PDB file of C-alpha atoms in Angstrom:
ATOM      1  CA  MET T 195     -10.681 -30.229-148.171  1.00 58.00           C
ATOM      2  CA  PHE T 196     -14.241 -31.540-148.338  1.00 66.00           C
ATOM      3  CA  LEU T 197     -15.433 -28.223-149.748  1.00 62.00           C
ATOM      4  CA  LEU T 198     -12.821 -28.419-152.504  1.00 65.00           C
ATOM      5  CA  VAL T 199     -13.797 -31.986-153.387  1.00 70.00           C
ATOM      6  CA  ALA T 200     -17.512 -31.145-153.280  1.00 72.00           C
ATOM      7  CA  LYS T 201     -16.820 -28.338-155.798  1.00 68.00           C
ATOM      8  CA  ARG T 202     -17.905 -25.650-153.364  1.00 67.00           C
ATOM      9  CA  SER T 203     -14.535 -23.949-153.172  1.00 64.00           C
ATOM     10  CA  GLY T 204     -16.171 -20.526-152.809  1.00 71.00           C
ATOM     11  CA  ALA T 205     -17.455 -21.514-149.369  1.00 69.00           C
ATOM     12  CA  LEU T 206     -13.941 -22.394-148.280  1.00 70.00           C
ATOM     13  CA  PHE T 207     -12.625 -18.871-148.741  1.00 76.00           C
ATOM     14  CA  LYS T 208     -15.563 -17.236-146.956  1.00 81.00           C
ATOM     15  CA  SER T 209     -14.038 -18.295-143.653  1.00 82.00           C
ATOM     16  CA  PRO T 210     -11.853 -15.519-142.198  1.00 86.00           C
ATOM     17  CA  VAL T 211      -9.630 -18.149-140.563  1.00 86.00           C
ATOM     18  CA  THR T 212      -8.889 -19.841-143.888  1.00 85.00           C
ATOM     19  CA  ARG T 213      -8.180 -16.517-145.574  1.00 87.00           C
ATOM     20  CA  TYR T 214      -5.891 -15.468-142.713  1.00 88.00           C
ATOM     21  CA  TYR T 215      -3.998 -18.778-142.703  1.00 88.00           C
ATOM     22  CA  ILE T 216      -3.450 -18.880-146.466  1.00 88.00           C
ATOM     23  CA  LEU T 217      -2.499 -15.210-146.576  1.00 91.00           C
ATOM     24  CA  THR T 218      -0.045 -15.686-143.704  1.00 91.00           C
ATOM     25  CA  CYS T 219       1.609 -18.648-145.429  1.00 92.00           C
ATOM     26  CA  LEU T 220       1.939 -16.803-148.723  1.00 95.00           C
ATOM     27  CA  VAL T 221       3.109 -13.468-147.313  1.00 96.00           C
ATOM     28  CA  VAL T 222       5.647 -14.982-144.920  1.00 96.00           C
ATOM     29  CA  GLY T 223       6.935 -17.355-147.613  1.00 96.00           C
ATOM     30  CA  LEU T 224       7.303 -14.462-150.045  1.00 97.00           C
ATOM     31  CA  LEU T 225       9.037 -12.194-147.506  1.00 97.00           C
ATOM     32  CA  ILE T 226      11.481 -14.919-146.503  1.00 96.00           C
ATOM     33  CA  SER T 227      12.197 -15.771-150.143  1.00 96.00           C
ATOM     34  CA  LEU T 228      12.885 -12.148-151.030  1.00 96.00           C
ATOM     35  CA  ASP T 229      15.061 -11.696-147.945  1.00 96.00           C
ATOM     36  CA  LEU T 230      17.102 -14.799-148.784  1.00 95.00           C
ATOM     37  CA  TRP T 231      17.562 -13.633-152.361  1.00 95.00           C
ATOM     38  CA  LYS T 232      18.356  -9.983-151.561  1.00 95.00           C
ATOM     39  CA  THR T 233      20.922 -10.833-148.883  1.00 94.00           C
ATOM     40  CA  GLY T 234      22.668 -13.275-151.211  1.00 92.00           C
ATOM     41  CA  THR T 235      22.031 -16.356-149.096  1.00 93.00           C
ATOM     42  CA  TYR T 236      20.968 -18.124-152.298  1.00 92.00           C
ATOM     43  CA  GLU T 237      22.149 -17.037-155.719  1.00 88.00           C
ATOM     44  CA  SER T 238      19.006 -17.634-157.751  1.00 92.00           C
ATOM     45  CA  LEU T 239      15.506 -16.412-157.002  1.00 94.00           C
ATOM     46  CA  GLY T 240      14.108 -19.880-157.711  1.00 94.00           C
ATOM     47  CA  GLU T 241      16.313 -21.476-155.090  1.00 95.00           C
ATOM     48  CA  ALA T 242      15.401 -18.787-152.544  1.00 95.00           C
ATOM     49  CA  VAL T 243      11.680 -19.291-153.250  1.00 95.00           C
ATOM     50  CA  ARG T 244      11.973 -23.063-152.940  1.00 95.00           C
ATOM     51  CA  TYR T 245      13.821 -22.976-149.615  1.00 95.00           C
ATOM     52  CA  GLY T 246      11.827 -20.034-148.263  1.00 95.00           C
ATOM     53  CA  PHE T 247       8.389 -21.492-148.917  1.00 95.00           C
ATOM     54  CA  PHE T 248       9.335 -25.027-147.883  1.00 95.00           C
ATOM     55  CA  GLN T 249      10.738 -23.867-144.561  1.00 94.00           C
ATOM     56  CA  THR T 250       7.689 -21.635-144.036  1.00 93.00           C
ATOM     57  CA  PHE T 251       5.218 -24.474-144.575  1.00 92.00           C
ATOM     58  CA  CYS T 252       7.256 -26.900-142.482  1.00 91.00           C
ATOM     59  CA  SER T 253       7.559 -24.367-139.676  1.00 90.00           C
ATOM     60  CA  ILE T 254       3.890 -23.393-139.589  1.00 88.00           C
ATOM     61  CA  SER T 255       2.860 -27.053-139.528  1.00 86.00           C
ATOM     62  CA  THR T 256       5.617 -27.903-136.992  1.00 84.00           C
ATOM     63  CA  THR T 257       6.614 -31.027-138.917  1.00 85.00           C
ATOM     64  CA  GLY T 258      10.307 -30.577-138.206  1.00 84.00           C
ATOM     65  CA  PHE T 259      11.519 -31.040-141.771  1.00 88.00           C
ATOM     66  CA  ALA T 260      14.498 -28.926-142.774  1.00 87.00           C
ATOM     67  CA  THR T 261      16.141 -28.778-146.168  1.00 87.00           C
ATOM     68  CA  ALA T 262      18.281 -25.742-145.460  1.00 90.00           C
ATOM     69  CA  ASP T 263      20.762 -24.656-142.823  1.00 90.00           C
ATOM     70  CA  THR T 264      18.790 -21.846-141.221  1.00 90.00           C
ATOM     71  CA  SER T 265      21.713 -20.872-138.988  1.00 91.00           C
ATOM     72  CA  VAL T 266      23.179 -18.941-141.938  1.00 93.00           C
ATOM     73  CA  TRP T 267      19.899 -17.209-142.769  1.00 95.00           C
ATOM     74  CA  PRO T 268      19.392 -13.497-142.091  1.00 95.00           C
ATOM     75  CA  ALA T 269      17.817 -12.445-138.787  1.00 95.00           C
ATOM     76  CA  PHE T 270      14.628 -11.160-140.448  1.00 96.00           C
ATOM     77  CA  SER T 271      13.930 -14.573-141.992  1.00 95.00           C
ATOM     78  CA  ILE T 272      14.529 -16.331-138.679  1.00 94.00           C
ATOM     79  CA  LEU T 273      12.175 -13.879-136.946  1.00 95.00           C
ATOM     80  CA  LEU T 274       9.429 -14.634-139.470  1.00 94.00           C
ATOM     81  CA  LEU T 275       9.927 -18.379-139.012  1.00 93.00           C
ATOM     82  CA  VAL T 276       9.641 -17.984-135.244  1.00 92.00           C
ATOM     83  CA  PHE T 277       6.391 -16.052-135.775  1.00 91.00           C
ATOM     84  CA  VAL T 278       4.827 -18.832-137.857  1.00 91.00           C
ATOM     85  CA  ILE T 279       6.066 -21.504-135.448  1.00 88.00           C
ATOM     86  CA  PHE T 280       4.453 -19.545-132.609  1.00 88.00           C
ATOM     87  CA  GLN T 281       1.231 -19.199-134.600  1.00 87.00           C
ATOM     88  CA  GLY T 282       0.918 -22.837-135.614  1.00 82.00           C
ATOM     89  CA  GLY T 283      -1.941 -24.236-137.666  1.00 81.00           C
ATOM     90  CA  CYS T 284      -5.713 -23.975-137.481  1.00 80.00           C
ATOM     91  CA  SER T 285      -8.189 -25.458-134.995  1.00 78.00           C
ATOM     92  CA  GLY T 286      -8.592 -29.179-135.242  1.00 76.00           C
ATOM     93  CA  SER T 287      -5.059 -29.742-136.467  1.00 80.00           C
ATOM     94  CA  THR T 288      -2.292 -31.439-134.557  1.00 79.00           C
ATOM     95  CA  THR T 289       0.216 -28.663-135.107  1.00 81.00           C
ATOM     96  CA  GLY T 290       1.863 -26.883-132.241  1.00 80.00           C
ATOM     97  CA  GLY T 291       1.423 -23.233-131.464  1.00 80.00           C
ATOM     98  CA  ILE T 292      -1.464 -21.011-130.491  1.00 84.00           C
ATOM     99  CA  LYS T 293      -3.540 -21.688-133.643  1.00 86.00           C
ATOM    100  CA  SER T 294      -4.764 -19.113-136.133  1.00 85.00           C
ATOM    101  CA  ASP T 295      -8.316 -19.204-134.794  1.00 88.00           C
ATOM    102  CA  ARG T 296      -7.264 -18.030-131.362  1.00 89.00           C
ATOM    103  CA  LEU T 297      -5.113 -15.246-132.781  1.00 89.00           C
ATOM    104  CA  LEU T 298      -8.051 -13.989-134.842  1.00 91.00           C
ATOM    105  CA  ILE T 299     -10.402 -14.149-131.852  1.00 92.00           C
ATOM    106  CA  ALA T 300      -7.888 -12.172-129.786  1.00 93.00           C
ATOM    107  CA  PHE T 301      -7.522  -9.596-132.581  1.00 93.00           C
ATOM    108  CA  TYR T 302     -11.299  -9.181-132.941  1.00 91.00           C
ATOM    109  CA  SER T 303     -11.722  -8.882-129.156  1.00 93.00           C
ATOM    110  CA  ILE T 304      -8.992  -6.253-128.854  1.00 95.00           C
ATOM    111  CA  ARG T 305     -10.444  -4.306-131.772  1.00 92.00           C
ATOM    112  CA  ALA T 306     -13.928  -4.406-130.217  1.00 91.00           C
ATOM    113  CA  GLN T 307     -12.608  -3.224-126.849  1.00 92.00           C
ATOM    114  CA  ILE T 308     -10.708  -0.333-128.438  1.00 94.00           C
ATOM    115  CA  THR T 309     -13.804   0.675-130.411  1.00 91.00           C
ATOM    116  CA  LYS T 310     -15.894   0.508-127.244  1.00 91.00           C
ATOM    117  CA  LYS T 311     -13.408   2.683-125.341  1.00 93.00           C
ATOM    118  CA  LEU T 312     -13.210   5.263-128.131  1.00 93.00           C
ATOM    119  CA  HIS T 313     -16.982   5.372-128.721  1.00 91.00           C
ATOM    120  CA  PRO T 314     -18.690   4.237-125.480  1.00 88.00           C
ATOM    121  CA  ARG T 315     -22.255   5.106-126.568  1.00 88.00           C
ATOM    122  CA  SER T 316     -22.111   3.590-130.034  1.00 83.00           C
ATOM    123  CA  VAL T 317     -23.805   0.366-131.025  1.00 82.00           C
ATOM    124  CA  VAL T 318     -21.337  -1.679-133.037  1.00 73.00           C
ATOM    125  CA  PRO T 319     -22.285  -5.101-134.416  1.00 69.00           C
TER     126      PRO T 319
END
């Protein structure tokens, strides 16, 4: 937030954690909204987008707010909500879950180990 206020918003999006977190919120919110609309859970696309994104942001931040009865939602939407609840927020936040930073570190570590196993004599930065 400080970077946005200090008018250095470009520095904010250089962080891979910030990019991952924002992208996760947007993609999951969009997928849930489309699933709710396509399955006929909500009649209008606007209503599906509103409920889908609100539940996504409330789930990823583990605030506990609910404006929709998710028991009637399709299984795919529930699975995505469970994923973002499991992920949680970013480091330094009070949200529950594993945190995006730790997931990215695990991903980078696994990728480095696979690269090292496939190419044992290579020097990879």
